[in-house]
Coordinates of C-alpha atoms in Angstrom, one line a residue:
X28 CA 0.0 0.0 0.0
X29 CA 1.5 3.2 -0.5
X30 CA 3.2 5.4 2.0
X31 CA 0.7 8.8 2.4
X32 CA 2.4 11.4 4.4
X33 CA 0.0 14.0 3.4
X34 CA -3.4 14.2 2.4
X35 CA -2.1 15.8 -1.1
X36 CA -0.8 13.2 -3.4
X37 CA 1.1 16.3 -5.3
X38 CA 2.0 19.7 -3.4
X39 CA 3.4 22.2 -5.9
X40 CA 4.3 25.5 -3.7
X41 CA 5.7 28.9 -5.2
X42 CA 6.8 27.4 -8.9
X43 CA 8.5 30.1 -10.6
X44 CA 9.9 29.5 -14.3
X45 CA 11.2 31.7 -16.9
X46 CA 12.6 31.1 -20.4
X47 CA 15.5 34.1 -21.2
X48 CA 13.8 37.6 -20.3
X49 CA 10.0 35.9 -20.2
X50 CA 8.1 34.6 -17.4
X51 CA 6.0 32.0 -17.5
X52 CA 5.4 30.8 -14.0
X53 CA 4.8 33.7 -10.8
X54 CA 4.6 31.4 -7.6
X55 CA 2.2 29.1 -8.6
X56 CA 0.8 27.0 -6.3
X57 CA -1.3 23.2 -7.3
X58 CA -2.6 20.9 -4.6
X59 CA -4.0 17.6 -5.7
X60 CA -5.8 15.3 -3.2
X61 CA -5.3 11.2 -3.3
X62 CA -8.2 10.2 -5.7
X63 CA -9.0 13.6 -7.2
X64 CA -9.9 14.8 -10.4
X65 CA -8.4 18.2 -10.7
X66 CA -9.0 20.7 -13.3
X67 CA -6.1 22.9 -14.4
X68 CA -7.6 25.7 -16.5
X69 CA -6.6 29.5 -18.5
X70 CA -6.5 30.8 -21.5
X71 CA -3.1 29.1 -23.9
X72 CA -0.1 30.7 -22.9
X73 CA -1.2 31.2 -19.3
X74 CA 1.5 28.4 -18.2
X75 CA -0.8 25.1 -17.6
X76 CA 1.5 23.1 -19.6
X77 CA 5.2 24.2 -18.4
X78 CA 3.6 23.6 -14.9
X79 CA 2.8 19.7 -15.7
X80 CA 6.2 19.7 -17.7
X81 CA 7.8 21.1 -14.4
X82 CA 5.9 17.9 -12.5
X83 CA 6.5 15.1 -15.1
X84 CA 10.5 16.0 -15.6
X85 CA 10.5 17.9 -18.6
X86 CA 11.3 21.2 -17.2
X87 CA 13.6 22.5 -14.4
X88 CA 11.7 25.1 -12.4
X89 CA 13.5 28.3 -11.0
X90 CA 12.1 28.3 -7.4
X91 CA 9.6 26.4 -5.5
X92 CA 8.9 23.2 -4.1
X93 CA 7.7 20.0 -5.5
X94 CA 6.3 17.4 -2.8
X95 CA 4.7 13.9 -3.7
X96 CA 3.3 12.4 -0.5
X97 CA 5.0 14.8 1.2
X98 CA 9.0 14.2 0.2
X99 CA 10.0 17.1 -1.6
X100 CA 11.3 16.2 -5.7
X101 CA 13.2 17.3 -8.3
X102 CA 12.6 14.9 -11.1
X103 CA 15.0 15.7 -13.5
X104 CA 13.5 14.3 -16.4
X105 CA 10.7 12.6 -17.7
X106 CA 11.9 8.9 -17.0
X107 CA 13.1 10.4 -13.5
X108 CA 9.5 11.6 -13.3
X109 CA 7.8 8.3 -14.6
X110 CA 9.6 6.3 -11.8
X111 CA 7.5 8.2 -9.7
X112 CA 4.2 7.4 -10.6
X113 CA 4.1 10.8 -13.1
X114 CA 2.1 10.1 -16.6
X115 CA 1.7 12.9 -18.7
X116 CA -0.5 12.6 -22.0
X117 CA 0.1 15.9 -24.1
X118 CA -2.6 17.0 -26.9
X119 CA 0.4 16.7 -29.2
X120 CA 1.0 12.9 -29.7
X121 CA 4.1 11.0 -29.5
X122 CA 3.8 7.7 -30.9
X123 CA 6.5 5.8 -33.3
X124 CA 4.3 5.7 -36.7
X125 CA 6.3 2.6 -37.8
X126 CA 5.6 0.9 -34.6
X127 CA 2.8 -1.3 -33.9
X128 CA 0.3 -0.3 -30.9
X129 CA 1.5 -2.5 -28.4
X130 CA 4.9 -1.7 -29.1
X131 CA 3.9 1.9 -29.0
X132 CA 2.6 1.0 -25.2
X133 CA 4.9 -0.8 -24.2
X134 CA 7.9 1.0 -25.2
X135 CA 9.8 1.9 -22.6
X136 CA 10.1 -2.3 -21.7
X137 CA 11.3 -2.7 -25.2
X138 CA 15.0 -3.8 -24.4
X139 CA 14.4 -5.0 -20.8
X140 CA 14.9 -8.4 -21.3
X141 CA 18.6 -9.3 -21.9
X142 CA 17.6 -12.8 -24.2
X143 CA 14.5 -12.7 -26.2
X144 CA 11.0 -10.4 -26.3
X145 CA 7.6 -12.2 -25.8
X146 CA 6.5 -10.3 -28.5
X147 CA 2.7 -12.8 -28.2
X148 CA 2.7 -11.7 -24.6
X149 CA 3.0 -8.0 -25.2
X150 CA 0.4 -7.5 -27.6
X151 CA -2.1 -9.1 -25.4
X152 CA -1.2 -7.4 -22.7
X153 CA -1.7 -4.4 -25.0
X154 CA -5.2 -5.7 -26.5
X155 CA -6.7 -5.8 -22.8
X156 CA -5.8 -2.3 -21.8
X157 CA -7.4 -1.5 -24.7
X158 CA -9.7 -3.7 -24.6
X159 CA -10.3 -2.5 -20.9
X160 CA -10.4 1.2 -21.1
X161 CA -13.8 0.2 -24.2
X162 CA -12.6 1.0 -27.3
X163 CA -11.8 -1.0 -30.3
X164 CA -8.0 -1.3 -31.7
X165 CA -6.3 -3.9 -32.5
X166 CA -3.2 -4.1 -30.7
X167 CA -0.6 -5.4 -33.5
X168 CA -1.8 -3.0 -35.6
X169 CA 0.7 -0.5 -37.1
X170 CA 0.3 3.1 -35.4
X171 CA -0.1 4.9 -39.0
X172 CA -2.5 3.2 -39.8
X173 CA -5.2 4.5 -37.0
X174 CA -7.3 7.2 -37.1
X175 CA -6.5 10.1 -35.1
X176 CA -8.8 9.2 -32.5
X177 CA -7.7 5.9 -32.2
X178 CA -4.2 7.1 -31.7
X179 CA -5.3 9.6 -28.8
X180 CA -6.5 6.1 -27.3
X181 CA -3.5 4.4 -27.5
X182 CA -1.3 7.4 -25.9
X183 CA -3.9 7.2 -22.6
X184 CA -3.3 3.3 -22.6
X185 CA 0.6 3.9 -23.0
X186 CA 0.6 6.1 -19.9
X187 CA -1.8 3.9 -17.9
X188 CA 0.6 0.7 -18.6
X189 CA 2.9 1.8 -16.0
X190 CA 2.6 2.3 -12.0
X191 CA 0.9 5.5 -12.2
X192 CA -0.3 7.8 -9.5
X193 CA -0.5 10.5 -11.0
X194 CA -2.1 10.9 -14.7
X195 CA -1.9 14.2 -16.4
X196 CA -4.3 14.5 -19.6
X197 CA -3.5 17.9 -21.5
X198 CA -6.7 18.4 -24.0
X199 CA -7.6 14.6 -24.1
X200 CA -11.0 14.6 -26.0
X201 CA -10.4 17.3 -28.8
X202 CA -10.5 14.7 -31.3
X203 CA -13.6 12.7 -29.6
X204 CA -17.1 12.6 -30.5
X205 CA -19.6 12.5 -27.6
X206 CA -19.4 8.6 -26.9
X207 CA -15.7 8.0 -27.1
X208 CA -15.2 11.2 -24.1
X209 CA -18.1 9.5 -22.4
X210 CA -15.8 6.2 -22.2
X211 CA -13.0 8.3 -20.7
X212 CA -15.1 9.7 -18.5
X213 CA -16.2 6.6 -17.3
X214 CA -12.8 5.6 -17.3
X215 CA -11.0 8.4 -15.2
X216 CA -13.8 8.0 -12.2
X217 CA -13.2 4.0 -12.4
X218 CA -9.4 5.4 -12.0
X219 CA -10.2 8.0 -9.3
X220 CA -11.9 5.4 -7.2
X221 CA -8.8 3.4 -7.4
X222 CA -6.9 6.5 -5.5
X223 CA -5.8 7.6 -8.6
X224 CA -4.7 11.8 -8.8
X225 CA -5.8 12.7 -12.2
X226 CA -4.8 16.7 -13.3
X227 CA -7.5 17.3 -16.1
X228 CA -6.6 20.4 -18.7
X229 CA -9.4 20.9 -21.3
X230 CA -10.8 24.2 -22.7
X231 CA -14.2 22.5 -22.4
X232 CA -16.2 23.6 -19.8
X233 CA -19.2 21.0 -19.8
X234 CA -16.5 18.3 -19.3
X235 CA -14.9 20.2 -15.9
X236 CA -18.1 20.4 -14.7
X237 CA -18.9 17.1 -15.2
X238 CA -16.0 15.0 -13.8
X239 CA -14.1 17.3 -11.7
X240 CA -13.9 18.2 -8.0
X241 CA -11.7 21.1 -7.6
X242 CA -10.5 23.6 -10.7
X243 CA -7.8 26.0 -10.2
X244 CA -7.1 28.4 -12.7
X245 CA -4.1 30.2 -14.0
X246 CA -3.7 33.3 -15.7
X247 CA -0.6 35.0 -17.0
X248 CA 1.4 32.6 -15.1
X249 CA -0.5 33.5 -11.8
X250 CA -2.4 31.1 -9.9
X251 CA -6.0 32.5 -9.0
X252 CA -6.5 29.9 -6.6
X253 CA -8.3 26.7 -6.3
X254 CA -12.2 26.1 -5.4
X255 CA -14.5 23.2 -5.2
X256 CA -16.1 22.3 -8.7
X257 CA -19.4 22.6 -6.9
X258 CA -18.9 26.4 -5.4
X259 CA -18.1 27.8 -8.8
X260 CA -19.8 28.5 -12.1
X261 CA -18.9 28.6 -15.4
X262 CA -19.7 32.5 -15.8
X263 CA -17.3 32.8 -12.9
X264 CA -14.3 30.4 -14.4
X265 CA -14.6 32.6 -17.8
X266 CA -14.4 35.3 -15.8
X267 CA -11.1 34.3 -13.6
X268 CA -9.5 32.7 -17.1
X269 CA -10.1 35.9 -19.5
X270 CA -10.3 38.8 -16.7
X271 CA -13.9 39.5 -17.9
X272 CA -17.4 38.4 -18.7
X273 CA -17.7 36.4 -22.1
X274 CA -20.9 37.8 -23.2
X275 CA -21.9 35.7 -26.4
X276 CA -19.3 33.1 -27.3
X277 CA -21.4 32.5 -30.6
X278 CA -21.3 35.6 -32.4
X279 CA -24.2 36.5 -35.0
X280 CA -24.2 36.8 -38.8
X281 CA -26.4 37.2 -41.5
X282 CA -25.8 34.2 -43.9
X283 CA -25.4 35.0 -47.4
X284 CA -28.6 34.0 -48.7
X285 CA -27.7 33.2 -52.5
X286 CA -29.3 30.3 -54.0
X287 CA -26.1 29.7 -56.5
X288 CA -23.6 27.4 -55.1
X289 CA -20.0 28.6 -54.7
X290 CA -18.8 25.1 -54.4
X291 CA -20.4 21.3 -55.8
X292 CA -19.5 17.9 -54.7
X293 CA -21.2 15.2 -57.0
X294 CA -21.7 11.4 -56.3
X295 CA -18.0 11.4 -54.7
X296 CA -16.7 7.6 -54.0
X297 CA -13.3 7.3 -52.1
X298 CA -10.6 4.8 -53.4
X299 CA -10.8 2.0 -50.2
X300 CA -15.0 2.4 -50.8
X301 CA -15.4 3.8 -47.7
X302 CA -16.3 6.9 -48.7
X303 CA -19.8 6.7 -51.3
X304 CA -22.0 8.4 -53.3
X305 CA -21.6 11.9 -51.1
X306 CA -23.6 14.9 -52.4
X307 CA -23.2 18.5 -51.4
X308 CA -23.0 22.2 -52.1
X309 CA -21.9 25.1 -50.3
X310 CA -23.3 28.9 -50.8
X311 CA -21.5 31.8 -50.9
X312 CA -20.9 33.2 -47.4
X313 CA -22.6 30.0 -45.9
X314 CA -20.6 28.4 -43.3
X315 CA -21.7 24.7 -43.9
X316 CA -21.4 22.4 -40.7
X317 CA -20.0 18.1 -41.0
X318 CA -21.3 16.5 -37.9
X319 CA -20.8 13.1 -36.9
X320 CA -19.2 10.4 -34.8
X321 CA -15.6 9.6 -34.9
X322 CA -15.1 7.0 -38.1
X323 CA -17.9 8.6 -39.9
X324 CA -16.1 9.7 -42.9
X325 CA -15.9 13.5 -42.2
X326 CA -12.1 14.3 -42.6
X327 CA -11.9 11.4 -45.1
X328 CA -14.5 12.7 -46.9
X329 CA -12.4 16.5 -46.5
X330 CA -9.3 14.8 -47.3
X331 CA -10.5 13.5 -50.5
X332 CA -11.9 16.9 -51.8
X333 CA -8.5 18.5 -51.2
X334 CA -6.5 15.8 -52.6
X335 CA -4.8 14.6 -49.8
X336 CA -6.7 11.1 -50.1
X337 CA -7.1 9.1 -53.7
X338 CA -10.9 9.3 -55.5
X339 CA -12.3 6.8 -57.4
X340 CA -15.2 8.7 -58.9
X341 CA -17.1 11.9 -58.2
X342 CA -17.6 15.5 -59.7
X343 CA -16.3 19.1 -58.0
X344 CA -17.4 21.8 -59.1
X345 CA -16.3 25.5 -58.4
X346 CA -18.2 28.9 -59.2
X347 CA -19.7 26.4 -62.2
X348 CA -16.3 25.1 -63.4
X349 CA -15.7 21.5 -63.0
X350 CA -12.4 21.2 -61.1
X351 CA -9.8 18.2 -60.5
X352 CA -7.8 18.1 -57.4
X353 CA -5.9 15.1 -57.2
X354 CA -3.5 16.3 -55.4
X355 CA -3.2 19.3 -52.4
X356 CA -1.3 21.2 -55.4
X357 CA -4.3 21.3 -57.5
X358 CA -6.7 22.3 -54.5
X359 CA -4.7 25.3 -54.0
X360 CA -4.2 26.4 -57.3
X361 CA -8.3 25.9 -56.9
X362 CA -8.2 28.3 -54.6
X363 CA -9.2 25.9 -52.0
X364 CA -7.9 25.7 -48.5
X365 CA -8.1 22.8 -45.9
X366 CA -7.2 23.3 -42.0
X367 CA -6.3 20.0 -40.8
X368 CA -7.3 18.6 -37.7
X369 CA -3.9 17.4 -36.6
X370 CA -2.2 20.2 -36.5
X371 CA 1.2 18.4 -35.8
X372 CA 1.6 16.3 -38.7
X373 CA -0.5 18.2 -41.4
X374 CA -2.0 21.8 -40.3
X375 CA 2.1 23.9 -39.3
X376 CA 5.6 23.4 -40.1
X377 CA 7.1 23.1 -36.5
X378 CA 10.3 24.1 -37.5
X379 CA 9.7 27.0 -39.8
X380 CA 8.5 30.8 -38.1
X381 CA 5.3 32.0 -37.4
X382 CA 6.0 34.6 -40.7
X383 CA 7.1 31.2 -42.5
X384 CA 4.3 29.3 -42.1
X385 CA 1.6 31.8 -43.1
X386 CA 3.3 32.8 -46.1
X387 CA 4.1 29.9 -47.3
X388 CA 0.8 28.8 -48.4
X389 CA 1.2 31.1 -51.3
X390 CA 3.6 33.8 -52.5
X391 CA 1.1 35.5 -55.2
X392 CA -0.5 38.0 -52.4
X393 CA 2.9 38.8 -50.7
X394 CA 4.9 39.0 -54.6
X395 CA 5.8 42.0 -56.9
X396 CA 4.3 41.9 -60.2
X397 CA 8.2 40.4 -61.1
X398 CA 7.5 37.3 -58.4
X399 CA 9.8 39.3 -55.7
X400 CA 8.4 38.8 -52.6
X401 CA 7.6 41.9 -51.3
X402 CA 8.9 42.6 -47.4
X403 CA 6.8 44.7 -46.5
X404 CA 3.6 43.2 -48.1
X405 CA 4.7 40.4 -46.4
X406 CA 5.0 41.9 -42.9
X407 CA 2.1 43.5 -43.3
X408 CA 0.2 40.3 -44.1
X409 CA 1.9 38.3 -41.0
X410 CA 1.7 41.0 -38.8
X411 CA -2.0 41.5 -39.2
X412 CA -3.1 37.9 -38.9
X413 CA -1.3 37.9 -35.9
X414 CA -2.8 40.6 -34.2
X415 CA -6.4 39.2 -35.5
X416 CA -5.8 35.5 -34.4
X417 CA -4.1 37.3 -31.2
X418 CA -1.5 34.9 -31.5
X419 CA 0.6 35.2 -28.2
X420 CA 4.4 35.5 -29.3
X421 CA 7.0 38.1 -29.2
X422 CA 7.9 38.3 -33.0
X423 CA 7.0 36.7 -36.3
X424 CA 10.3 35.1 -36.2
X425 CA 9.3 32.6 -33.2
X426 CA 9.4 29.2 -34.4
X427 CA 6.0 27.7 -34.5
X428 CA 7.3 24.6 -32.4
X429 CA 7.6 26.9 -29.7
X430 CA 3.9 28.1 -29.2
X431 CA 1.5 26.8 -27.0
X432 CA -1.1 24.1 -28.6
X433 CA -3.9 26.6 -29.3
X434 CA -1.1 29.3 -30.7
X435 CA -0.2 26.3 -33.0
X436 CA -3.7 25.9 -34.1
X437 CA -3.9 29.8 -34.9
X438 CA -1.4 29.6 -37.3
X439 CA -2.7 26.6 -39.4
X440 CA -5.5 28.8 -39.4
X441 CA -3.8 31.9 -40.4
X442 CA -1.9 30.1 -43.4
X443 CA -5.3 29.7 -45.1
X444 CA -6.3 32.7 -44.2
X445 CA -3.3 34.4 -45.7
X446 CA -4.7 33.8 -49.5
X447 CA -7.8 34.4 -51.1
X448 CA -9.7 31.6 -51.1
X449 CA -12.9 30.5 -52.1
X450 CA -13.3 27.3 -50.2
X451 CA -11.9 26.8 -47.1
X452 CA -12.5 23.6 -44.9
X453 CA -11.7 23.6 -41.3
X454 CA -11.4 20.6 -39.1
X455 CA -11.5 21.0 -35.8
X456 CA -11.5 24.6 -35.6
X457 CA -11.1 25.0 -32.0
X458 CA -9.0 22.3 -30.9
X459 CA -6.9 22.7 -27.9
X460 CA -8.1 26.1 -27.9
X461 CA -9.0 28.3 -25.0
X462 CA -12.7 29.9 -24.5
X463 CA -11.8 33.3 -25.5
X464 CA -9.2 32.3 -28.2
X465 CA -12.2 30.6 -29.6
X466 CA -14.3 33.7 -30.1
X467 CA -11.6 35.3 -32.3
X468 CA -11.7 32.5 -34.4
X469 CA -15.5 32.0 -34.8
X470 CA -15.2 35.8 -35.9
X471 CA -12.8 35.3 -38.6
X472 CA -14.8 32.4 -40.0
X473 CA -18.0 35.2 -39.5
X474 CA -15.5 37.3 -41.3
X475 CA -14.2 35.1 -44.1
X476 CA -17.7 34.1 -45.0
X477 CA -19.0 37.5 -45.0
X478 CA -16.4 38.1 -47.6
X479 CA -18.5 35.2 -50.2
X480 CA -16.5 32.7 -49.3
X481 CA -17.5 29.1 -49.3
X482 CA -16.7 27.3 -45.6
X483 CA -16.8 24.1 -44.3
X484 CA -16.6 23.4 -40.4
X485 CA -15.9 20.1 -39.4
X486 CA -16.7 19.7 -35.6
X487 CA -17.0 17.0 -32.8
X488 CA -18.0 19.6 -30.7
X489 CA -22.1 20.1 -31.4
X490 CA -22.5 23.3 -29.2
X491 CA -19.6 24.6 -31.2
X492 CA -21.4 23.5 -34.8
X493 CA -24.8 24.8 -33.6
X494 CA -23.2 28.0 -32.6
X495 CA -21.5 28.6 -36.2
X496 CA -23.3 26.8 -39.0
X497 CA -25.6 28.0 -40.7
X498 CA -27.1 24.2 -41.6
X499 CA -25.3 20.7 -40.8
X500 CA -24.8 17.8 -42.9
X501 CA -24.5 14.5 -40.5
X502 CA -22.7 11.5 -41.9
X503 CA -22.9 8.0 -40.8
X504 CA -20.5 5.2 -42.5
X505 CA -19.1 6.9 -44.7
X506 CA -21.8 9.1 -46.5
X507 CA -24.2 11.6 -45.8
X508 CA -27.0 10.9 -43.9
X509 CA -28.8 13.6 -42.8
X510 CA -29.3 17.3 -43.1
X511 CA -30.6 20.0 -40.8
X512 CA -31.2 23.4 -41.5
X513 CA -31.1 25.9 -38.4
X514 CA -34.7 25.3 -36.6
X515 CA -33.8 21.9 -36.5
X516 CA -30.3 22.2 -34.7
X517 CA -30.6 20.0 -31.7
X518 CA -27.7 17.1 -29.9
X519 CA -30.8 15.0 -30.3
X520 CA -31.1 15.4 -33.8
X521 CA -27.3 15.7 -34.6
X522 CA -27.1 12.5 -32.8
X523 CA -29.9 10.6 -33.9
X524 CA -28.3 10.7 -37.9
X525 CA -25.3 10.2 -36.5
X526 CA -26.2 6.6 -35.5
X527 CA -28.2 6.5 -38.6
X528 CA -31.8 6.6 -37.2
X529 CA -34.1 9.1 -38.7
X530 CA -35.6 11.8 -36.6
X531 CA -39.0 11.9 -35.1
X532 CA -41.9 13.6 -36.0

């Protein structure tokens, strides 16, 4: 049984942390109880994640103490910190493509044996933690292979396969439909009532309010302190995470209400026939919501438009021009962006600047009439996009790599943003983003529409599609199933086509 000297599993007291001349942390201070869900919330940038990086090994702090059950630590790195009992799950995943699943779990035993590796062993061990936590992989399969959703899944088992005591989980259902965060949920309370400490970090507010007992917010690098889950509201969380009252997180516009399609999709089959027979248009100035559950077929069905994924048949048609985009190439030259819901491997370059990656979706706007680039054309461009995105970094220069996750996820936004476009579809658009990041974002889609053009939102999250479509097209196994136009918008109905039943009268 383990040794409690205190009745806080973790005790984090005065954490101060700078990079060069900028601080992150102020004397922070985190409690977290034996068998506690806490919630660790504030806007990106506000230091949640160099805090759990400071915990797990990742970072050295500059003052404070670390306890864990009262003996003070200084986990040096992140096996140091593992030894512990410290699993941290990041939004941004770190799994060996190459590598099969149970490989990917059980990697850090890869090696231990000095003779041979039960190999048979492993991947069942792998297939009931899976298996376990309710969802359906199959352990020897390779990790490329899996959807992204699948992939979050196997980073919570990989952290779970060792003696943890204490589970982080940055952002962990940003790529979940409703059911598959259900399954965690029901997963972290089974885990809490095993003594468990779980630290919780998600810019959705129904989920803290659902599974967590005490939230403490930060802001700025300052603590705000911590309160019971039950002697707070969410008015009052937005309040202490943004420094003022969130008024309407959904804000209005008048949809374009032209009758002429900007953009056609025609009887379009995917390659592997998962994909069939979908049938769509978008107006100008309509911003068109894709609902459904996870495995549905909405970023395939993206991912085939903008040529990312192989077609086997199927018409597109733009401002009444049949168009081919078999490749991401042709799309853009189609004037037709795509935001990509995993922003690591497809939606920035992390090693390229902030300036980089926005302008290097196209050179046209930013380019003398001789195909110069133009500086300042180019600043101005950047800088502005920057300022409208509030994208929290000292210079265009920063390297993306070095944002936070939902200062990442402005800038695949801003690269599409950067060009004129007349189809843009967005995946995701909030993901790992905080509450009032998201209401600059919803503006610029308010914005990009009201300019004519064509958008597509694909969204887990149906508050989020409600709030911003003006009608949503539900698909179920791989085509459409249903549509709603906006009196219809409810989870009931959302949900109801997304399991393929029809709605009732």
């Amino acid at each position: 049984m383990e040794n409690r000297k205190s009745e806080y599993r973790v005790e984090m007291t005065g954490i101060t942390k700078s990079f060069g001349v900028v601080s992150v942390l102020q004397g922070v201070n985190l409690k977290i109880k034996h068998g506690e869900i806490h919630a660790l919330l504030g806007e990106n940038g506000a230091g949640k994640s160099t805090l759990v990086k400071i915990l797990s090994g990742v970072h050295q702090k500059d003052g404070g103490t670390v306890l864990l059950n009262g003996e003070e630590i200084n986990p040096k790195n992140t096996h140091y910190g593992q030894m512990l009992g410290i699993s941290v799950v990041y939004q941004e995943l770190s799994l060996v493509n190459d590598l099969s699943v149970a490989e990917n779990i059980y990697l850090h035993k890869l090696g231990a044996s000095k003779f041979w590796m039960r190999w048979k062993e492993i991947t069942n061990d792998a297939q009931q933690l899976i298996n376990s936590l309710g969802f359906d992989i199959d352990a020897s399969a390779k990790v490329r292979d899996l959807s992204i959703v699948q992939k979050q899944v196997v980073e919570i088992a990989k952290a779970l396969s060792e003696d943890t005591k204490v589970l982080v989980l940055d952002e962990p259902t940003t790529v979940f439909d409703p059911n598959d965060a259900q399954k965690l949920f029901d997963n972290l309370l089974r885990l809490k009532k095993e003594g468990m400490s779980i630290i919780y970090i998600s810019h959705h507010l129904d989920e803290i309010f659902k599974i967590a007992d005490t939230i403490t917010v930060l802001k700025d690098g300052v603590d705000t302190g911590s309160m019971a889950t039950k002697d707070i509201d969410k008015d009052n969380v937005i309040k202490l995470m943004i420094g003022r009252d969130l008024e309407d997180l959904y804000p209005s516009r008048d949809p374009n209400t032209s009758v002429t399609p900007v953009f056609e999709v025609k009887n379009l089959y995917g390659s592997d026939g998962f994909i069939k027979d979908v049938s769509f248009s978008v107006r100008p100035g309509e911003v068109l919501g894709i609902a459904g559950l996870g495995g549905s077929g909405r970023t395939e069905m993206a991912k085939l438009i903008f040529g990312a994924d192989k077609k086997k048949s199927g018409t597109l048609i733009l401002n009444g021009k049949v168009i081919t985009t078999n490749t991401p190439f042709d799309a853009v030259k189609n004037e037709i962006g795509f935001v990509s819901e995993d922003r690591k491997e497809e939606g920035v370059f992390l090693p390229l600047s902030i300036r980089k990656n926005i302008s290097i979706t196209s050179f046209k706007p930013i380019s003398s009439a001789f195909g110069f680039i133009n500086n300042k054309k180019e600043f101005e461009n950047v800088s502005g996009l920057i300022s409208k995105l509030k994208i929290k970094t000292v210079s265009s220069e920063v390297d993306v790599k070095n944002l936070s996750g939902g200062n990442q996820q402005k800038v695949a936004l801003a690269k599409w943003l950067s060009i004129d476009s007349k189809l843009i579809i967005i995946d995701e658009p909030t993901r790992g983003v905080d509450v009032g990041a998201k209401v600059e974002i919803y503006n610029l889609i308010n914005e990009v529409a009201q300019k004519g053009v064509g958008v597509i939102v694909i969204s887990s999250d149906m508050p989020e599609i409600m709030g911003i479509a003006d009608r949503i097209l539900v698909m179920h196994k791989g085509t459409i199933f249903g549509e709603l136009p906006k009196e219809k918008f409810t989870e009931e109905n959302i949900l109801r086509y997304s399991i393929g039943e029809e709605l009732k009268n």
